[in-house]
Amino acid sequence: VEPRMTSVSEISPMQDLVGAEISRKEDIQARLNNQFDHIDGSIQDSDKKSGRSYQLIRIQEETRKGECISEHHRYQELIHGVPIYAADIVLSTKGCIASSSDGKMTVKTISGYTFLGVDVKGGYVATYNEEDAKIAIVDLFQTEMKRVVPVEFGNITLEVRPTTEGDFLVYTLETISASRIVDISVNANNLSQIVARCDRSE
């Protein structure tokens, strides 16, 4: 578990949804988004929205004898439209809309993690673009190895990275260089700052 992560099982506004009846899949997302008016109440001004929301990633149906008995909805948490690293939840239901006689299902469990009090001082719009981030990473590798090295890039994600030293808007880049696969998160508003680094080759 990352530092500062909070289980949604410890947040009463989220757990208040357990047992609620849902008649449409859209109702789930709307109700989840509504909970953020209460979660950061001690940090945000009472009349200001937190900017938090959930985006549906996928729905997986659980079946028994060919009949759907439960749905598992995975959601990515966003702040001002930007994904928050490692913040997602799974909401499971009792019953499925498609196989329900009354077109309803009940929220059975909500699990996952969030971060409280997220606040990116530099804002949620990146100063630099993805190409700028790539150039900065190439320069970093060449400085470390003291020679010119080829760098290949895989996935690149703009996300918010909460840390114990503050919250940052970052580009997380999957890099391949010198037979190493390294995920690097660089500050999208200050490319000289590496916020996180994970060598997957080790």
Short mmCIF file of C-alpha atoms in Angstrom, two decimals:
data_model
loop_
_atom_site.label_atom_id
_atom_site.label_comp_id
_atom_site.label_asym_id
_atom_site.label_seq_id
_atom_site.Cartn_x
_atom_site.Cartn_y
_atom_site.Cartn_z
CA VAL A 1 0.00 0.00 0.00
CA GLU A 2 1.30 3.46 -0.92
CA PRO A 3 1.88 6.06 1.81
CA ARG A 4 -1.23 8.19 2.47
CA MET A 5 -3.54 5.63 0.87
CA THR A 6 -6.88 5.19 2.62
CA SER A 7 -9.14 2.19 2.20
CA VAL A 8 -12.63 3.17 1.08
CA SER A 9 -13.90 0.74 3.73
CA GLU A 10 -12.86 3.43 6.26
CA ILE A 11 -14.87 6.19 4.55
CA SER A 12 -18.47 6.26 5.70
CA PRO A 13 -19.90 8.26 2.74
CA MET A 14 -18.65 5.52 0.41
CA GLN A 15 -19.88 2.66 2.57
CA ASP A 16 -23.29 4.34 2.83
CA LEU A 17 -23.84 3.12 -0.72
CA VAL A 18 -23.72 -0.53 0.38
CA GLY A 19 -27.27 -1.87 0.31
CA ALA A 20 -28.50 0.82 -2.08
CA GLU A 21 -30.74 -0.25 -4.96
CA ILE A 22 -29.55 0.71 -8.42
CA SER A 23 -31.83 0.72 -11.45
CA ARG A 24 -29.31 1.84 -14.10
CA LYS A 25 -25.54 1.47 -14.43
CA GLU A 26 -25.31 5.25 -14.80
CA ASP A 27 -26.83 5.59 -11.31
CA ILE A 28 -23.76 3.94 -9.77
CA GLN A 29 -21.32 6.43 -11.26
CA ALA A 30 -23.54 9.39 -10.36
CA ARG A 31 -23.86 8.22 -6.76
CA LEU A 32 -20.12 7.57 -6.41
CA ASN A 33 -19.28 11.02 -7.74
CA ASN A 34 -21.75 12.54 -5.29
CA GLN A 35 -19.87 11.10 -2.30
CA PHE A 36 -16.90 13.41 -2.88
CA ASP A 37 -18.93 16.37 -1.63
CA HIS A 38 -18.45 14.87 1.84
CA ILE A 39 -15.09 13.05 1.79
CA ASP A 40 -12.81 16.10 1.77
CA GLY A 41 -15.14 18.28 3.81
CA SER A 42 -12.48 19.14 6.39
CA ILE A 43 -10.00 20.15 3.70
CA GLN A 44 -12.08 21.74 0.97
CA ASP A 45 -14.23 24.84 1.46
CA SER A 46 -17.78 23.75 2.16
CA ASP A 47 -19.08 25.54 -0.93
CA LYS A 48 -16.34 24.31 -3.27
CA LYS A 49 -16.41 21.04 -5.21
CA SER A 50 -13.44 18.75 -4.66
CA GLY A 51 -13.04 18.12 -8.39
CA ARG A 52 -13.15 14.36 -7.77
CA SER A 53 -15.02 11.88 -9.93
CA TYR A 54 -14.97 8.23 -11.00
CA GLN A 55 -14.57 6.86 -14.52
CA LEU A 56 -15.84 3.38 -15.35
CA ILE A 57 -13.03 1.12 -16.55
CA ARG A 58 -14.89 -2.16 -17.04
CA ILE A 59 -17.76 -4.34 -15.86
CA GLN A 60 -17.25 -8.03 -15.25
CA GLU A 61 -20.27 -10.28 -14.86
CA GLU A 62 -20.30 -13.27 -12.54
CA THR A 63 -22.52 -16.07 -13.79
CA ARG A 64 -23.90 -19.29 -12.40
CA LYS A 65 -25.43 -21.90 -14.69
CA GLY A 66 -25.38 -19.36 -17.48
CA GLU A 67 -27.26 -16.70 -15.50
CA CYS A 68 -25.71 -13.44 -14.30
CA ILE A 69 -25.82 -13.26 -10.50
CA SER A 70 -23.45 -10.37 -9.80
CA GLU A 71 -21.60 -7.51 -11.50
CA HIS A 72 -18.17 -6.15 -10.59
CA HIS A 73 -17.61 -2.54 -11.64
CA ARG A 74 -14.05 -1.18 -11.62
CA TYR A 75 -13.67 2.60 -11.47
CA GLN A 76 -10.62 4.86 -11.79
CA GLU A 77 -10.63 7.90 -9.53
CA LEU A 78 -10.00 11.28 -11.20
CA ILE A 79 -9.33 14.76 -9.91
CA HIS A 80 -10.18 17.60 -12.29
CA GLY A 81 -10.29 14.97 -15.05
CA VAL A 82 -6.82 13.54 -14.34
CA PRO A 83 -6.39 9.94 -13.06
CA ILE A 84 -4.96 9.58 -9.56
CA TYR A 85 -2.20 6.97 -9.39
CA ALA A 86 -3.27 3.74 -7.59
CA ALA A 87 -6.70 5.14 -6.68
CA ASP A 88 -9.46 2.87 -7.91
CA ILE A 89 -12.34 0.88 -6.52
CA VAL A 90 -14.37 -2.22 -7.27
CA LEU A 91 -18.10 -2.09 -6.61
CA SER A 92 -19.87 -5.45 -6.55
CA THR A 93 -23.61 -5.95 -6.84
CA LYS A 94 -26.13 -8.53 -5.84
CA GLY A 95 -28.01 -9.35 -9.01
CA CYS A 96 -27.64 -7.94 -12.49
CA ILE A 97 -29.83 -5.48 -14.35
CA ALA A 98 -30.13 -7.72 -17.40
CA SER A 99 -31.41 -10.71 -15.41
CA SER A 100 -33.38 -8.79 -12.77
CA SER A 101 -37.17 -9.11 -12.84
CA ASP A 102 -37.64 -5.50 -11.69
CA GLY A 103 -34.63 -4.03 -13.49
CA LYS A 104 -32.76 -3.36 -10.24
CA MET A 105 -29.66 -4.61 -8.46
CA THR A 106 -28.24 -3.99 -4.98
CA VAL A 107 -24.75 -2.71 -4.09
CA LYS A 108 -23.13 -5.55 -2.12
CA THR A 109 -19.57 -4.33 -1.43
CA ILE A 110 -17.22 -1.47 -2.25
CA SER A 111 -13.46 -2.01 -1.96
CA GLY A 112 -10.33 -0.18 -3.03
CA TYR A 113 -8.24 2.84 -2.10
CA THR A 114 -8.26 6.62 -2.32
CA PHE A 115 -6.09 9.53 -1.19
CA LEU A 116 -7.53 12.24 1.04
CA GLY A 117 -6.57 15.89 0.75
CA VAL A 118 -5.02 15.72 -2.74
CA ASP A 119 -3.81 19.16 -3.80
CA VAL A 120 -1.45 19.71 -6.74
CA LYS A 121 0.07 23.16 -6.19
CA GLY A 122 1.03 23.62 -9.84
CA GLY A 123 -2.48 22.84 -11.07
CA TYR A 124 -3.94 20.04 -13.15
CA VAL A 125 -2.98 21.23 -16.65
CA ALA A 126 0.52 20.16 -17.70
CA THR A 127 3.03 22.89 -18.55
CA TYR A 128 4.94 20.47 -20.79
CA ASN A 129 3.72 17.87 -23.30
CA GLU A 130 4.57 14.19 -23.76
CA GLU A 131 7.36 14.89 -26.28
CA ASP A 132 9.00 17.29 -23.82
CA ALA A 133 8.86 14.55 -21.18
CA LYS A 134 10.48 12.02 -23.51
CA ILE A 135 13.35 14.40 -24.29
CA ALA A 136 13.90 15.00 -20.57
CA ILE A 137 14.07 11.25 -19.88
CA VAL A 138 16.54 10.66 -22.74
CA ASP A 139 18.75 13.44 -21.34
CA LEU A 140 18.51 11.84 -17.88
CA PHE A 141 19.62 8.42 -19.14
CA GLN A 142 22.50 9.86 -21.12
CA THR A 143 23.69 11.83 -18.08
CA GLU A 144 23.51 8.73 -15.87
CA MET A 145 25.35 6.48 -18.34
CA LYS A 146 27.73 9.18 -19.56
CA ARG A 147 27.10 8.18 -23.17
CA VAL A 148 24.43 8.30 -25.86
CA VAL A 149 21.95 5.44 -25.35
CA PRO A 150 18.84 4.54 -27.33
CA VAL A 151 15.60 4.80 -25.37
CA GLU A 152 12.30 3.24 -26.40
CA PHE A 153 9.02 4.34 -24.89
CA GLY A 154 5.93 2.29 -24.12
CA ASN A 155 2.87 3.63 -22.37
CA ILE A 156 2.79 7.28 -21.29
CA THR A 157 0.20 8.42 -18.76
CA LEU A 158 -0.61 11.86 -17.39
CA GLU A 159 -1.65 11.32 -13.77
CA VAL A 160 -1.61 12.79 -10.28
CA ARG A 161 0.97 11.19 -7.99
CA PRO A 162 0.34 11.74 -4.27
CA THR A 163 3.50 11.44 -2.13
CA THR A 164 4.56 12.18 1.43
CA GLU A 165 6.41 15.24 0.07
CA GLY A 166 3.39 16.63 -1.75
CA ASP A 167 1.13 15.91 -4.71
CA PHE A 168 2.40 16.20 -8.28
CA LEU A 169 1.03 16.18 -11.82
CA VAL A 170 3.33 13.74 -13.61
CA TYR A 171 3.96 11.94 -16.85
CA THR A 172 4.62 8.29 -16.07
CA LEU A 173 6.64 6.79 -18.89
CA GLU A 174 7.48 3.15 -19.53
CA THR A 175 11.06 3.18 -20.83
CA ILE A 176 13.29 0.48 -22.31
CA SER A 177 17.02 1.19 -22.44
CA ALA A 178 20.14 -0.97 -22.13
CA SER A 179 17.96 -4.06 -21.53
CA ARG A 180 16.25 -2.37 -18.59
CA ILE A 181 12.53 -1.63 -18.26
CA VAL A 182 12.01 1.38 -16.02
CA ASP A 183 8.82 3.27 -15.15
CA ILE A 184 9.65 6.91 -14.49
CA SER A 185 7.27 9.60 -13.23
CA VAL A 186 8.50 13.09 -14.11
CA ASN A 187 6.89 16.32 -12.92
CA ALA A 188 4.75 17.58 -15.84
CA ASN A 189 5.27 21.16 -14.65
CA ASN A 190 9.01 20.85 -13.89
CA LEU A 191 10.77 18.25 -16.03
CA SER A 192 13.92 18.37 -13.91
CA GLN A 193 12.09 16.68 -11.02
CA ILE A 194 11.76 12.89 -11.00
CA VAL A 195 8.88 12.08 -8.65
CA ALA A 196 9.02 8.27 -8.76
CA ARG A 197 11.10 5.56 -10.39
CA CYS A 198 10.59 1.79 -10.58
CA ASP A 199 13.08 -0.55 -12.26
CA ARG A 200 11.06 -3.58 -13.38
CA SER A 201 14.18 -5.40 -14.55
CA GLU A 202 15.40 -6.03 -11.02
#
